[in-house]
Amino acid sequence: MAGATGVVGAHVVRLAADAGHDVAPLSRATGTDVATGAGLADALDGADAVVDVLNVSTQQTDVAQRWFRRTTEHLSAVARHLVTLSIVGIDGAASGYYAGKVAQEQALAAGPAPWTLLRATQFHEFPGQMARRLGRGPFVVVPAMRTATVAAAEVAAELVRLAEGPPQGRVPDLAGPQDAELADLVRAELAVQGKRRLVVRVPLPGTEGRRMRHGLLPGPDARRVGPTFDAWLSSR
Ligand SMILES: NC(=O)c1ccc[n+]([C@@H]2O[C@H](COP(=O)([O-])OP(=O)(O)OC[C@H]3O[C@@H](n4cnc5c(N)ncnc54)[C@H](OP(=O)(O)O)[C@@H]3O)[C@@H](O)[C@H]2O)c1
């Protein structure tokens, strides 16, 4: 399990252990740096499948591309079956974080390990992360973005199922039940937290701005799973 302490990774570890699997949780905090690859072969010795939900926080194209390519190559070199999580709607992204995810998908397909690729929409946790990251005093400035957020726990459950089965290449995308505007989700998140902030929706320029406004929604073949964002918020 690469990325064991992350938002989705913690669910994968819990669900895989609940299903009776012997899980090796990898992250720098647990002593394995997948970017250097040091100790990886030993840590994954005997593993039937590796789930990759690693993440790096950057918008720099070259940093993101290098990092996702390198970590995927390191995992592919030692995995018997590599199950990787990517993001709905990233096709053709040439800059920023999403270009890194494109590089990751390419490295996965080109690598020696048999693989399965799941793309998911943004997690229900994402608006809360945006509220924290983009808050400035009484304002939260949020990029204009349509999204069909999905519970990270549902994505994790799907990753565990995929890791239990044979390599399948790319599988149908996974999305939440409703399309929404990110700014509205951030407002709902802040209301539940009892925080009074003015959420300002800002359309970003350029190709990536256009992608965020319209291009990250799932297509008709995506599998849509609940709970809705509101149900998830109130059950949290
Ligand atoms: N967030 C979303 O809305 C969303 C939606 C769809 C798909 N995804 C994809 O899902 C994946 C996981 O996202 P997330 O938000 O769950 O990530 P996250 O919370 O940022 O967690 C990242 C994990 O990677 C580990 N990690 C980072 N650098 C590492 C390194 N060099 N070696 C080993 N472990 C390392 C971190 O642990 P340490 O810091 O301890 O190393 C942590 O366990 C990403 O690939 C992302 O693109 C995310």
XYZ file of C-alpha atoms and ligand atoms in Angstrom:
284
model
C 0.000 0.000 0.000
C 1.861 3.096 -1.191
C 0.514 6.294 0.350
C -0.824 4.533 3.436
C -1.287 7.614 5.606
C -3.077 9.773 3.008
C -6.738 10.776 2.685
C -7.677 7.757 0.563
C -4.725 5.586 1.612
C -5.832 5.386 5.257
C -9.210 4.006 4.074
C -7.460 1.480 1.804
C -5.331 0.219 4.711
C -8.370 -0.099 6.991
C -10.613 -1.787 4.411
C -7.907 -4.178 3.192
C -7.105 -5.194 6.775
C -10.858 -5.636 7.497
C -11.037 -7.937 4.453
C -8.323 -10.097 5.999
C -5.368 -8.981 3.889
C -1.870 -8.666 5.273
C -1.128 -4.998 4.496
C 2.341 -3.432 4.242
C 1.655 0.317 4.760
C 4.232 2.413 2.883
C 4.882 6.116 3.329
C 7.849 8.188 4.401
C 6.338 8.220 7.916
C 6.494 4.411 7.971
C 10.096 4.462 6.692
C 9.860 3.995 2.924
C 10.462 6.775 0.396
C 9.023 5.606 -2.922
C 10.596 8.571 -4.747
C 14.094 7.218 -4.009
C 12.985 3.586 -4.124
C 15.262 2.706 -1.210
C 14.028 -0.357 0.677
C 11.038 -0.783 -1.626
C 11.807 -4.299 -2.853
C 12.137 -5.575 0.719
C 9.019 -3.730 1.891
C 6.928 -5.267 -0.920
C 8.505 -8.709 -0.884
C 5.767 -11.319 -1.421
C 2.981 -8.768 -2.055
C 0.349 -10.002 -4.517
C -0.688 -6.465 -5.419
C 0.384 -2.885 -4.743
C -2.126 -0.021 -4.500
C -0.565 3.342 -5.401
C -2.264 6.346 -3.811
C 0.900 8.385 -3.337
C 0.684 12.111 -3.748
C 2.898 15.154 -4.142
C 1.629 18.683 -3.596
C 2.873 20.850 -6.477
C 1.591 22.832 -9.442
C 5.030 22.866 -11.122
C 4.752 20.836 -14.303
C 8.301 19.443 -14.380
C 8.291 18.593 -10.656
C 4.926 16.818 -10.898
C 5.872 14.912 -14.058
C 9.234 13.799 -12.707
C 7.827 12.765 -9.335
C 4.845 10.741 -10.611
C 6.954 9.116 -13.359
C 9.703 8.144 -10.908
C 7.455 6.767 -8.151
C 5.450 4.763 -10.710
C 8.620 3.338 -12.283
C 9.921 2.323 -8.862
C 6.663 0.559 -7.960
C 6.268 -1.055 -11.385
C 9.777 -2.510 -11.128
C 8.817 -4.592 -8.059
C 5.014 -5.071 -8.146
C 3.244 -8.218 -9.377
C 0.079 -6.163 -9.960
C 0.097 -2.378 -9.683
C -3.262 -0.677 -9.011
C -3.021 3.089 -9.505
C -5.478 5.879 -8.752
C -5.753 8.786 -11.164
C -8.217 11.605 -11.801
C -11.229 11.899 -14.123
C -10.820 14.352 -16.995
C -7.039 14.797 -17.125
C -6.615 13.757 -20.770
C -4.198 15.987 -22.626
C -3.222 18.064 -19.577
C 0.114 19.674 -20.446
C 0.783 21.756 -17.364
C 0.587 21.727 -13.595
C -0.363 18.833 -11.311
C -2.620 17.148 -13.869
C 0.304 16.882 -16.321
C 2.051 14.894 -13.578
C -0.915 12.530 -13.406
C -0.795 12.095 -17.205
C 2.918 11.219 -16.904
C 2.028 8.737 -14.155
C -0.584 6.996 -16.324
C 1.935 6.766 -19.189
C 4.640 5.338 -16.914
C 2.146 2.806 -15.544
C 1.200 1.578 -19.032
C 4.852 1.475 -20.158
C 6.175 -0.271 -17.026
C 6.926 -3.966 -16.563
C 4.230 -4.709 -13.947
C 0.730 -5.820 -14.992
C -1.555 -2.951 -14.035
C -5.025 -1.624 -13.304
C -5.891 2.073 -13.547
C -8.886 3.638 -11.800
C -9.734 7.280 -12.351
C -11.926 8.969 -9.736
C -13.400 12.426 -9.366
C -12.346 14.769 -6.535
C -13.054 13.409 -3.061
C -15.806 14.788 -0.773
C -12.820 15.786 1.425
C -11.547 18.108 -1.361
C -13.762 21.183 -0.633
C -12.573 21.142 2.999
C -8.952 20.994 1.823
C -9.611 23.932 -0.510
C -11.254 25.923 2.312
C -8.128 25.472 4.460
C -5.603 26.046 1.650
C -7.292 28.980 -0.078
C -8.585 30.911 2.937
C -7.278 34.483 3.335
C -8.776 36.248 6.363
C -12.535 36.515 5.828
C -12.312 35.272 2.197
C -11.886 31.935 0.504
C -10.992 32.367 -3.171
C -12.019 29.214 -5.034
C -11.366 28.397 -8.699
C -14.471 27.986 -10.843
C -14.792 24.222 -11.106
C -17.527 21.700 -11.784
C -16.992 18.437 -9.958
C -18.917 15.297 -8.990
C -17.186 14.602 -5.691
C -17.093 11.078 -4.308
C -16.399 9.708 -0.819
C -12.728 8.718 -0.493
C -13.900 5.621 1.412
C -15.871 4.472 -1.664
C -12.813 4.982 -3.879
C -10.732 2.997 -1.384
C -13.255 0.139 -1.384
C -13.051 -0.010 -5.178
C -9.230 -0.021 -5.072
C -9.263 -2.958 -2.628
C -11.659 -4.880 -4.917
C -9.425 -4.181 -7.912
C -6.303 -5.292 -6.020
C -8.030 -8.573 -5.150
C -8.704 -9.312 -8.835
C -6.513 -9.725 -11.911
C -4.846 -6.789 -13.737
C -7.450 -5.147 -16.006
C -5.795 -2.106 -17.574
C -8.042 0.927 -17.378
C -11.396 0.303 -15.680
C -14.541 2.517 -15.745
C -14.215 5.834 -13.934
C -15.683 6.253 -10.454
C -17.644 9.385 -9.506
C -20.019 10.721 -6.900
C -23.785 10.932 -7.466
C -24.149 14.661 -8.203
C -22.440 17.342 -10.283
C -21.790 20.537 -8.321
C -19.867 23.793 -8.315
C -16.819 23.626 -6.047
C -17.577 27.051 -4.501
C -21.005 25.776 -3.359
C -19.407 22.709 -1.753
C -16.879 24.922 0.045
C -19.767 27.072 1.345
C -21.583 23.966 2.622
C -18.385 22.700 4.275
C -17.778 26.048 6.013
C -21.415 26.217 7.181
C -21.086 22.785 8.834
C -17.890 23.972 10.511
C -19.745 27.086 11.731
C -17.259 29.387 9.969
C -18.387 32.664 8.437
C -16.341 33.320 5.297
C -17.101 34.922 1.951
C -16.439 32.339 -0.761
C -15.403 33.994 -4.021
C -15.564 31.921 -7.222
C -12.842 32.898 -9.715
C -12.692 31.532 -13.279
C -9.057 30.705 -14.049
C -7.668 31.626 -17.475
C -6.226 29.324 -20.138
C -6.671 25.691 -21.060
C -6.401 24.381 -17.506
C -8.898 26.984 -16.282
C -11.330 25.774 -18.978
C -10.705 22.165 -17.951
C -11.610 23.020 -14.350
C -14.766 24.898 -15.345
C -16.190 22.049 -17.418
C -13.760 19.231 -18.096
C -13.428 17.293 -14.835
C -16.953 15.854 -14.841
C -17.382 12.124 -15.435
C -18.583 10.796 -18.785
C -21.698 8.632 -19.298
C -19.746 5.385 -18.717
C -18.610 6.363 -15.206
C -19.933 4.441 -12.230
C -21.681 6.832 -9.822
C -21.659 5.913 -6.135
C -23.114 7.574 -3.030
C -23.292 9.049 -0.526
C -24.116 12.554 -1.760
C -21.882 15.352 -0.496
C -24.622 16.594 1.872
C -25.227 13.115 3.323
C -21.470 12.622 3.731
C -21.129 16.027 5.445
C -23.875 15.337 7.950
C -22.637 11.806 8.717
C -19.060 12.922 9.347
N -7.689 14.348 -3.371
C -8.581 14.121 -4.364
O -9.655 14.756 -4.410
C -8.266 13.075 -5.415
C -9.233 12.685 -6.348
C -8.935 11.697 -7.284
C -7.692 11.090 -7.287
N -6.759 11.486 -6.385
C -5.435 10.848 -6.386
O -5.351 10.041 -5.238
C -3.997 9.944 -4.825
C -3.916 10.154 -3.317
O -4.433 11.431 -2.989
P -4.640 11.842 -1.460
O -5.321 13.162 -1.486
O -5.235 10.701 -0.706
O -3.109 12.028 -1.014
P -2.531 12.613 0.358
O -3.590 12.691 1.386
O -1.733 13.813 0.011
O -1.537 11.428 0.811
C -0.364 11.141 0.119
C 0.292 9.915 0.702
O 1.527 9.685 -0.019
C 2.568 9.518 0.931
N 3.818 9.969 0.311
C 4.123 11.194 -0.202
N 5.381 11.212 -0.681
C 5.878 9.948 -0.493
C 7.120 9.334 -0.788
N 8.109 9.990 -1.389
N 7.308 8.025 -0.448
C 6.308 7.334 0.188
N 5.112 7.865 0.484
C 4.892 9.159 0.155
C 2.154 10.371 2.133
O 2.771 9.953 3.327
P 4.151 10.620 3.878
O 3.966 12.097 3.819
O 4.296 10.043 5.248
O 5.227 10.122 2.964
C 0.656 10.018 2.167
O 0.478 8.754 2.795
C -3.207 10.969 -5.653
O -2.486 10.301 -6.662
C -4.280 11.837 -6.279
O -3.925 12.321 -7.560
C -7.011 12.445 -5.436
